[in-house]
PDB file of C-alpha atoms and ligand atoms in Angstrom:
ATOM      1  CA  UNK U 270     -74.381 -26.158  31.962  1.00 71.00           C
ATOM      2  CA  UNK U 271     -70.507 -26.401  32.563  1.00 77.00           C
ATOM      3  CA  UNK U 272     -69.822 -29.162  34.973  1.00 94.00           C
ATOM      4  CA  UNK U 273     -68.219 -26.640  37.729  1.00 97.00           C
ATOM      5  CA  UNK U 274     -71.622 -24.759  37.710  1.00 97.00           C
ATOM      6  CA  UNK U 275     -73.633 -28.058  37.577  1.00 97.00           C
ATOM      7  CA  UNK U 276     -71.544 -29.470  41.045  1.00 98.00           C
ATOM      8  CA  UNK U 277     -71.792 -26.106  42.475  1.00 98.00           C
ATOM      9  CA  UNK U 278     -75.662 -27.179  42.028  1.00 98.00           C
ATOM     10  CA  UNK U 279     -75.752 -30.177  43.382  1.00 97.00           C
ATOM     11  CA  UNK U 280     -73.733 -29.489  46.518  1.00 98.00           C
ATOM     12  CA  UNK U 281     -75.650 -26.357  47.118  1.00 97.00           C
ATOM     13  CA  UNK U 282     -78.914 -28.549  46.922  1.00 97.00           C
ATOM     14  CA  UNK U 283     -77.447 -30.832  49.416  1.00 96.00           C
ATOM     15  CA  UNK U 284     -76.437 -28.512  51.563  1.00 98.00           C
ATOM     16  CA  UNK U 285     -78.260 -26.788  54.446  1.00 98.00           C
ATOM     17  CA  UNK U 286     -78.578 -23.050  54.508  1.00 96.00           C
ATOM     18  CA  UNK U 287     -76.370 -22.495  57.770  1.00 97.00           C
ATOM     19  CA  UNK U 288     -73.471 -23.959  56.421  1.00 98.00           C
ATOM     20  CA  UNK U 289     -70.838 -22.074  54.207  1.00 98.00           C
ATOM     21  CA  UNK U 290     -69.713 -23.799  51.221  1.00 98.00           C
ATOM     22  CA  UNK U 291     -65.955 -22.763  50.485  1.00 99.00           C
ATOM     23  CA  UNK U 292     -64.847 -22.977  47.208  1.00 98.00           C
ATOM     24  CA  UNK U 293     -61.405 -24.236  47.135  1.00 98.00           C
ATOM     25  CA  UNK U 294     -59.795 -23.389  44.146  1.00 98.00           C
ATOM     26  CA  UNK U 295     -56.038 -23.819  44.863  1.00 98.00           C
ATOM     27  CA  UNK U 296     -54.107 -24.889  41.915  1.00 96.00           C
ATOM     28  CA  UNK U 297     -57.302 -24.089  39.612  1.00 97.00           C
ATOM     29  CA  UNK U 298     -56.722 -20.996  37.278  1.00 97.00           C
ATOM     30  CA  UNK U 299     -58.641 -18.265  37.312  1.00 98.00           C
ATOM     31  CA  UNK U 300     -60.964 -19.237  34.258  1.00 97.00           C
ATOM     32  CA  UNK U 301     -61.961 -21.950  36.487  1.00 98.00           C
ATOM     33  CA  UNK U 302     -63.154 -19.725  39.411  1.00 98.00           C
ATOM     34  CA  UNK U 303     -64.550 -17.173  37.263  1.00 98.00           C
ATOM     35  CA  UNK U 304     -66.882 -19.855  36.050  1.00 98.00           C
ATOM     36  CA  UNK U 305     -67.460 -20.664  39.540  1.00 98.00           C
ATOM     37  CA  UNK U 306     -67.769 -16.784  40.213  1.00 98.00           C
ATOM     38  CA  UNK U 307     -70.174 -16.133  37.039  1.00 98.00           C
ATOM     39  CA  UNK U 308     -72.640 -18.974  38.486  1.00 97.00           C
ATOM     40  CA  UNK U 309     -72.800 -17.446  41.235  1.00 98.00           C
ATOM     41  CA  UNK U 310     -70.462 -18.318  44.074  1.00 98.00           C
ATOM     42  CA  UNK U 311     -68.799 -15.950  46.028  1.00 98.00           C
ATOM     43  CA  UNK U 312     -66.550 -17.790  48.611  1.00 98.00           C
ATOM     44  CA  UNK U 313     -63.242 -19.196  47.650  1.00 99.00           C
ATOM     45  CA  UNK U 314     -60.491 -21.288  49.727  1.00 98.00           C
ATOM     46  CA  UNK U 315     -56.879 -21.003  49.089  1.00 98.00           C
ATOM     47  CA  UNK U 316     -54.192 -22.672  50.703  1.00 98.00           C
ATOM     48  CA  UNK U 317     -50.860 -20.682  49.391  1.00 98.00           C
ATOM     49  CA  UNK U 318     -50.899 -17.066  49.962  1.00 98.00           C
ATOM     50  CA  UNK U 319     -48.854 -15.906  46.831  1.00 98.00           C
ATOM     51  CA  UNK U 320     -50.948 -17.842  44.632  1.00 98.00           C
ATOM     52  CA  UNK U 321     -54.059 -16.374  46.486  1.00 98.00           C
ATOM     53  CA  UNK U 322     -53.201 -12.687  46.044  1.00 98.00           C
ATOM     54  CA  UNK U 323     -52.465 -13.236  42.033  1.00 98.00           C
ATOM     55  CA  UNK U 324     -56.250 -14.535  41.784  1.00 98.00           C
ATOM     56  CA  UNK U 325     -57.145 -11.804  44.158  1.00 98.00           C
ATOM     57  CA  UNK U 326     -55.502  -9.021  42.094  1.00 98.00           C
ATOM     58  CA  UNK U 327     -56.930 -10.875  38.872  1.00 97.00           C
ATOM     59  CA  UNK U 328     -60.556 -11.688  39.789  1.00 98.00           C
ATOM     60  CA  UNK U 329     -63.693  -9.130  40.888  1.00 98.00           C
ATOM     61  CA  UNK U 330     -62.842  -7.553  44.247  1.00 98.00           C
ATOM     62  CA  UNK U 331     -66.561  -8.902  45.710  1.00 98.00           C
ATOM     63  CA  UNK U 332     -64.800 -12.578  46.347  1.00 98.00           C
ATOM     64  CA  UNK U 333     -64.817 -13.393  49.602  1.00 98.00           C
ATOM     65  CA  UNK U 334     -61.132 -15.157  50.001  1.00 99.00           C
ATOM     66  CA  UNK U 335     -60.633 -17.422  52.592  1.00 99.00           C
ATOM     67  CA  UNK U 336     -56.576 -18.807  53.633  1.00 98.00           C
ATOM     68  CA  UNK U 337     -57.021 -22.430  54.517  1.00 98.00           C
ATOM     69  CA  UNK U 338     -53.274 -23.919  54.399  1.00 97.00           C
ATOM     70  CA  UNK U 339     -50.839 -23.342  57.099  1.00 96.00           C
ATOM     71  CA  UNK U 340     -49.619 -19.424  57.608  1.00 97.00           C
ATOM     72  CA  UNK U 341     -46.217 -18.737  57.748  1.00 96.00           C
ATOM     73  CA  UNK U 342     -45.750 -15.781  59.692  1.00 97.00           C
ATOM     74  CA  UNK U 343     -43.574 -13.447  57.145  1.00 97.00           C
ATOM     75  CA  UNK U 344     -46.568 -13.625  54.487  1.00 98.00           C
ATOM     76  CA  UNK U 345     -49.547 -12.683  56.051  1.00 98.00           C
ATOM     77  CA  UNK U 346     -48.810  -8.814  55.218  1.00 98.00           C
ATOM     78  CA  UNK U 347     -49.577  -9.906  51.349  1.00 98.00           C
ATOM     79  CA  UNK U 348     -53.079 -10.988  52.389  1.00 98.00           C
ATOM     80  CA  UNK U 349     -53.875  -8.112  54.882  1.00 98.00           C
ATOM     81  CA  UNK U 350     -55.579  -6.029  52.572  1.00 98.00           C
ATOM     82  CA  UNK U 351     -58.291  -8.148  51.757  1.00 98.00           C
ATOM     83  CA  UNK U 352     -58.470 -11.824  53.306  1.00 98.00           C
ATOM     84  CA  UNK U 353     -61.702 -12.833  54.515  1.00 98.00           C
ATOM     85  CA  UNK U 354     -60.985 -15.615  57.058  1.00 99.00           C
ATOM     86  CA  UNK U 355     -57.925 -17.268  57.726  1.00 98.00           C
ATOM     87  CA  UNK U 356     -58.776 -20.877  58.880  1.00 98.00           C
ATOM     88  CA  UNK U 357     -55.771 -22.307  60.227  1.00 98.00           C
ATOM     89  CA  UNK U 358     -54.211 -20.116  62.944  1.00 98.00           C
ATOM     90  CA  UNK U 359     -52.066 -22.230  65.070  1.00 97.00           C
ATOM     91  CA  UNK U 360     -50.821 -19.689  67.145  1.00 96.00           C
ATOM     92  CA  UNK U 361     -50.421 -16.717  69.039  1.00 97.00           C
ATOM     93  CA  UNK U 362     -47.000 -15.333  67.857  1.00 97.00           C
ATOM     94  CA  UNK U 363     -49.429 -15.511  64.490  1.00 98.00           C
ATOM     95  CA  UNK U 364     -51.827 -14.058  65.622  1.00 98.00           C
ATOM     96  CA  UNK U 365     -49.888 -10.909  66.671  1.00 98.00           C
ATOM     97  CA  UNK U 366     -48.885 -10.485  63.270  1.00 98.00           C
ATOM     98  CA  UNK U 367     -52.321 -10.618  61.744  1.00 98.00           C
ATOM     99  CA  UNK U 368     -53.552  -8.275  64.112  1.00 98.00           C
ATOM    100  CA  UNK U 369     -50.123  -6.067  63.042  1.00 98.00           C
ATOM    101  CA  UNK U 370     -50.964  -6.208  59.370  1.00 98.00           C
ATOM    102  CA  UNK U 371     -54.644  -5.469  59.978  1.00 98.00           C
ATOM    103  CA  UNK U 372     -53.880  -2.398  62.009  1.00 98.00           C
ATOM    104  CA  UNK U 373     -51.580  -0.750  58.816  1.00 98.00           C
ATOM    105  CA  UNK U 374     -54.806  -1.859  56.846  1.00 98.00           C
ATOM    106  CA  UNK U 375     -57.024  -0.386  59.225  1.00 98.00           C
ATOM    107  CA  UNK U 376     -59.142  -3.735  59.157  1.00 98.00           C
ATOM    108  CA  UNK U 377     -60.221  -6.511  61.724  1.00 98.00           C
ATOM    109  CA  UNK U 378     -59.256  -9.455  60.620  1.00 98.00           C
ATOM    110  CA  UNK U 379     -61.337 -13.113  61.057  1.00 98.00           C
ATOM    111  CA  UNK U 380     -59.409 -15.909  62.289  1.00 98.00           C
ATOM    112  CA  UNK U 381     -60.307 -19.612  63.148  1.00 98.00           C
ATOM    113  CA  UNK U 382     -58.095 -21.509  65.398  1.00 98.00           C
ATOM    114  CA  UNK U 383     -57.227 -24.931  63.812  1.00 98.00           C
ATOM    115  CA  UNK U 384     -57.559 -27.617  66.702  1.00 98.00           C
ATOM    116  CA  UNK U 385     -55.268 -30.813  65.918  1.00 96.00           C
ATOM    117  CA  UNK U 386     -57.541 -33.909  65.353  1.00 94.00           C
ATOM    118  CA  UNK U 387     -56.045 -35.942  62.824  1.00 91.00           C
ATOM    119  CA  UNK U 388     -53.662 -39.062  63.882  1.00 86.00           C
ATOM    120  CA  UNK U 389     -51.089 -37.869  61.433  1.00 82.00           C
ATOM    121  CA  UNK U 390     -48.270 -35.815  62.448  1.00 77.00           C
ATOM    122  CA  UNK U 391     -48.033 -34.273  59.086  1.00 73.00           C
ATOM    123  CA  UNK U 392     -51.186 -32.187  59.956  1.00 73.00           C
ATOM    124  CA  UNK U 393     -50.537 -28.611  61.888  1.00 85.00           C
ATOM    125  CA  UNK U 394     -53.160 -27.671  64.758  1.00 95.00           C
ATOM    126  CA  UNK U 395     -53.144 -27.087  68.748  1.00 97.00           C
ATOM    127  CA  UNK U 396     -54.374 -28.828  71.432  1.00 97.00           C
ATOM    128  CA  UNK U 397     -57.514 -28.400  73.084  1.00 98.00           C
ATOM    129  CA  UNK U 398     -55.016 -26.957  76.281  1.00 98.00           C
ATOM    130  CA  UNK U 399     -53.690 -24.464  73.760  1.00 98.00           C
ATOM    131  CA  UNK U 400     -57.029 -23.306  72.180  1.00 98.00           C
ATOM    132  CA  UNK U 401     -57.929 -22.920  75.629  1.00 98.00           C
ATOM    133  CA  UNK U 402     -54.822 -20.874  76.771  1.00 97.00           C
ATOM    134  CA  UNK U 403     -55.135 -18.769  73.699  1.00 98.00           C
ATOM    135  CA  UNK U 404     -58.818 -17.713  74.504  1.00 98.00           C
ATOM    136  CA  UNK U 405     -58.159 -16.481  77.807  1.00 96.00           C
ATOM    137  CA  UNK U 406     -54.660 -14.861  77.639  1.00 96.00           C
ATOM    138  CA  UNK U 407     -54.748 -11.079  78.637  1.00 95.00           C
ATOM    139  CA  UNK U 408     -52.673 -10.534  75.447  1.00 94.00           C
ATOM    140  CA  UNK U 409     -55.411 -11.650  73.422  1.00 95.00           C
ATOM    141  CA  UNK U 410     -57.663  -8.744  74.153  1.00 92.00           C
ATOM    142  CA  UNK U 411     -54.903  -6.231  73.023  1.00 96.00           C
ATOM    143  CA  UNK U 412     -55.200  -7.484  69.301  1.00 98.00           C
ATOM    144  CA  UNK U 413     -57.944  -5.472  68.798  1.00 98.00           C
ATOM    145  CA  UNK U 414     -57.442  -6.347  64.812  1.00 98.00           C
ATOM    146  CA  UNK U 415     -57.838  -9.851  65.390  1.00 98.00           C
ATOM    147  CA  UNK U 416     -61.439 -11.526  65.817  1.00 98.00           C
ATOM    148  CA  UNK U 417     -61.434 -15.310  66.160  1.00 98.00           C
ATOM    149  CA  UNK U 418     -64.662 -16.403  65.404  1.00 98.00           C
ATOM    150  CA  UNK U 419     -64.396 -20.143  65.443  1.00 98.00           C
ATOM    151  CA  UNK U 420     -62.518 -23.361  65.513  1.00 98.00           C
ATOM    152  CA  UNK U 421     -61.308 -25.751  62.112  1.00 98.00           C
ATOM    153  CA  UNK U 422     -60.239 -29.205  61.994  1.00 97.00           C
ATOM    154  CA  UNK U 423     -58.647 -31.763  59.447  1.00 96.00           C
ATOM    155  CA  UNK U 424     -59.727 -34.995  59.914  1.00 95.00           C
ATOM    156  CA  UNK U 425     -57.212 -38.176  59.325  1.00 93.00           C
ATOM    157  CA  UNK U 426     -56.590 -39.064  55.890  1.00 91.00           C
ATOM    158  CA  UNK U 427     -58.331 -42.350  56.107  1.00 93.00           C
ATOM    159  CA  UNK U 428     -61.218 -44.324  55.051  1.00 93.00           C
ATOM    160  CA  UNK U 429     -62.222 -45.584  58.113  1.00 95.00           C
ATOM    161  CA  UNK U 430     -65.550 -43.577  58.789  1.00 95.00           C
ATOM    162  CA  UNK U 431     -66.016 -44.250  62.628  1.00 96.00           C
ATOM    163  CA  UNK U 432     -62.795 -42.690  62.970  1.00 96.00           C
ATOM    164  CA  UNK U 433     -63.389 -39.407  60.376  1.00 97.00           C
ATOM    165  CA  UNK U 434     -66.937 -39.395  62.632  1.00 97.00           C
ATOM    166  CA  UNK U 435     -65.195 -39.278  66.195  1.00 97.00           C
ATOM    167  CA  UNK U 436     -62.517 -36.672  65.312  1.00 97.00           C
ATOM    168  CA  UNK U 437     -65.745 -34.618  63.970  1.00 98.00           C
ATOM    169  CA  UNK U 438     -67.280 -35.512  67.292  1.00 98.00           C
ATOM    170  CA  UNK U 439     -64.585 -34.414  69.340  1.00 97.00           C
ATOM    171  CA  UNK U 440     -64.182 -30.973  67.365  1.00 98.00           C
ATOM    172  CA  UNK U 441     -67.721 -30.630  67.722  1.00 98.00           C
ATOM    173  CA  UNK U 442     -67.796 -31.218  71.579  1.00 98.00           C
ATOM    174  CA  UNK U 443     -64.873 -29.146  72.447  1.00 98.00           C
ATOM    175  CA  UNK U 444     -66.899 -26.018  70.464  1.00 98.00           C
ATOM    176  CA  UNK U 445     -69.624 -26.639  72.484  1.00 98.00           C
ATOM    177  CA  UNK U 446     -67.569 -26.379  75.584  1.00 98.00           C
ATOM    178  CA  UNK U 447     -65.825 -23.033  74.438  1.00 98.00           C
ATOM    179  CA  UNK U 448     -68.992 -21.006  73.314  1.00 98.00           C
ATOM    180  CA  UNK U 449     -70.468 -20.089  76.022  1.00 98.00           C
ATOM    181  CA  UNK U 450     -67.671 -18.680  77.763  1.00 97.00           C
ATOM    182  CA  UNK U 451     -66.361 -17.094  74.046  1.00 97.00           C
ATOM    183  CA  UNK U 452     -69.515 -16.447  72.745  1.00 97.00           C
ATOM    184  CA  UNK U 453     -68.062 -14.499  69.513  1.00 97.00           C
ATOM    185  CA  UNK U 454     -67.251 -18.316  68.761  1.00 98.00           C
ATOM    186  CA  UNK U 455     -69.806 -18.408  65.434  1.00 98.00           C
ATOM    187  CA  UNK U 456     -68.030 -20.837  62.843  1.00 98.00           C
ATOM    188  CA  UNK U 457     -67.182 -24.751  62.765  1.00 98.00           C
ATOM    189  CA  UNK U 458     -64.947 -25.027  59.515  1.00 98.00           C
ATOM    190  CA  UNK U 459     -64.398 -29.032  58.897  1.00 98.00           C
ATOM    191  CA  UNK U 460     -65.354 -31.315  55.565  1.00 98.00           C
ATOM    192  CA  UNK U 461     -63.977 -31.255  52.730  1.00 97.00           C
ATOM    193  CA  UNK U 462     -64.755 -33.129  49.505  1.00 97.00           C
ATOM    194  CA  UNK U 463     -64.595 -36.647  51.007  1.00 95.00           C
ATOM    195  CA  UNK U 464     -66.142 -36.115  54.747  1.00 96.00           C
ATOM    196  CA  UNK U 465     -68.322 -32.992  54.102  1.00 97.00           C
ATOM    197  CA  UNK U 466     -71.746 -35.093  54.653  1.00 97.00           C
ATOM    198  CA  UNK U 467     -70.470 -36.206  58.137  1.00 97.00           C
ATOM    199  CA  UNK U 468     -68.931 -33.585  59.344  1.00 98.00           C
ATOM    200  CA  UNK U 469     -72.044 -31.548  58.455  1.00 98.00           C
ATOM    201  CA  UNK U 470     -74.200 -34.489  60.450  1.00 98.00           C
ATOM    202  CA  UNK U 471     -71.727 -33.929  63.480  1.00 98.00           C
ATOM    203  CA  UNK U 472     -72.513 -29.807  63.271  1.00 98.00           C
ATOM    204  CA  UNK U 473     -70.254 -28.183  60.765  1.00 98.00           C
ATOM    205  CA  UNK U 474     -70.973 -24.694  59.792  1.00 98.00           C
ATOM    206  CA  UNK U 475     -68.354 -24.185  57.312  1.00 98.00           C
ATOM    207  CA  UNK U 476     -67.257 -26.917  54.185  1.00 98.00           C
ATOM    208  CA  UNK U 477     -64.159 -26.394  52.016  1.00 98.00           C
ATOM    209  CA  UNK U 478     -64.572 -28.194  48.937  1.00 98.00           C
ATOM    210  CA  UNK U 479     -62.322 -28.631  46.309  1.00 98.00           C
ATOM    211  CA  UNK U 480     -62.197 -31.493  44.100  1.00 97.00           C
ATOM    212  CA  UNK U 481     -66.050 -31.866  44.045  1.00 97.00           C
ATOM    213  CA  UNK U 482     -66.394 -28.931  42.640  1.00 98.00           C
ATOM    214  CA  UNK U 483     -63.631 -28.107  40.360  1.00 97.00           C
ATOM    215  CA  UNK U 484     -62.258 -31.679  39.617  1.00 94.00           C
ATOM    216  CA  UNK U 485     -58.969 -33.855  40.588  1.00 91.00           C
ATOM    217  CA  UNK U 486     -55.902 -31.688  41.352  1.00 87.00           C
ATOM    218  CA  UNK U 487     -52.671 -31.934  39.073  1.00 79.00           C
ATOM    219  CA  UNK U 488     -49.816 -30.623  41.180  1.00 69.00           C
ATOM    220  CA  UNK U 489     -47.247 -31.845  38.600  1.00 57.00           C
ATOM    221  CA  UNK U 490     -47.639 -28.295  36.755  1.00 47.00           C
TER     222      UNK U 490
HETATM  223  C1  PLP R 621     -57.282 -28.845  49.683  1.00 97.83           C
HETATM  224  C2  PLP R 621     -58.005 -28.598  50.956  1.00 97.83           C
HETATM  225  C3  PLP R 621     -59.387 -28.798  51.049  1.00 97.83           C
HETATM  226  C4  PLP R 621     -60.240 -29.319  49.908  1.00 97.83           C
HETATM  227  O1  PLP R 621     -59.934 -30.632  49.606  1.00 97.83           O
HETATM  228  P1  PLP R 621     -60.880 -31.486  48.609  1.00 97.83           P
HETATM  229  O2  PLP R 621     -60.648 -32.880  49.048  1.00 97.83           O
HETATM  230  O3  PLP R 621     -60.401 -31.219  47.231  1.00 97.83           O
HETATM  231  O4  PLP R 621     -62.268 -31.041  48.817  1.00 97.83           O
HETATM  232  C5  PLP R 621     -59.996 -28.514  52.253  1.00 97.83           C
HETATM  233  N1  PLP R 621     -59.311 -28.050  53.309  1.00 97.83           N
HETATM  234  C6  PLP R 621     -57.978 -27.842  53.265  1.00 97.83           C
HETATM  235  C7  PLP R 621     -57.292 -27.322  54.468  1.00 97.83           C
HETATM  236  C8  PLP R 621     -57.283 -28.118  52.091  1.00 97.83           C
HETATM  237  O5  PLP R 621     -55.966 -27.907  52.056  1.00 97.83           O
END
């Protein structure tokens, strides 16, 4: 067994049927997700839209692609044909535009909205007030190409467990307050290689694993 297909095995075995394992392959060449592809997996993460429509062109058109980095506005007409989910919406002026470039594509587009968690400023996301105003803005029911269909989070870059647990928690609670008032609210996207066992104990229904599965990232080439 090649050892991408052998920790696609193990993390499968580990985890529960509800929640979505997300390949992420950013950085990884194609050989590498075809391997991933030809053991089976379907559902790959990407965090750099150019790079993400090469593989896309490249690779057979049944992969699910999901955009997990930030979104700059001016790129998401590359990815309107075919993206799956984007993860990190951040806001609405974006979320015109994806519903813009899904209209000319005549498709409905899945977005999460990325609520900020992490202690670091480096990481993008909105506040629970902005999630919130986002939701319930009139405007949002004219983007009838846009679905958002759940929430993401990053947790802080840190060991300190307690801390990756109550920025989980608070993700977690805050979902639980939305959904019954926004009840197409379906997906929890948070864990990735390092948290993904608590952050599916505090009720993740989406992981985006990278390293795990296709080994240590070189970004010096
Ligand atoms: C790179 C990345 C991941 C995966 O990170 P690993 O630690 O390799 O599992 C998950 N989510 C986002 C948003 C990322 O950019």
């Amino acid at each position: 067994m090649t050892p991408i297909k052998e920790n696609l095995n193990t993390l499968n075995s580990s985890i529960p049927n509800h929640v979505t394992l997300v390949a992420v392959s950013k950085t990884k060449p194609v050989t590498a997700i075809q391997e991933a592809y030809n053991a089976g997996h379907r559902v790959f993460g990407e965090n750099k839209i150019q790079e993400m429509t090469t593989k896309w062109e490249t690779l057979p058109k049944d992969i699910s692609w999901h955009m997990i980095g930030h979104v700059q506005t001016n790129k998401v007409k590359y990815m309107a044909p075919y993206v799956d989910l984007i993860h990190a919406v951040d806001s609405l002026k974006l979320l015109k535009e994806i519903h813009k470039q899904g209209q000319k594509h005549d498709r409905t587009i899945s977005c999460l909205l990325q609520l900020k968690i992490a202690q670091e400023d480096s990481k993008h996301g909105l506040t629970e007030n902005q999630i919130n105003d986002i939701l319930s803005s009139p405007e949002i029911r004219e983007l009838s190409h846009v679905r958002i269909v759940g929430l993401m989070g990053m947790a802080s870059f840190t060991a300190d467990q307690d801390q990756i647990k109550s920025e989980f928690g608070r993700l977690k609670t805050f979902y639980d307050q939305l959904v019954p008032d926004f009840p197409q609210l379906q997906t929890l996207s948070m864990g990735m290689s390092g948290d993904y066992a608590l952050a599916i104990a505090q009720g993740s229904t989406m992981v985006r694993i990278g390293s795990a599965i296709f080994g240590a990232r070189n970004y010096n080439h």
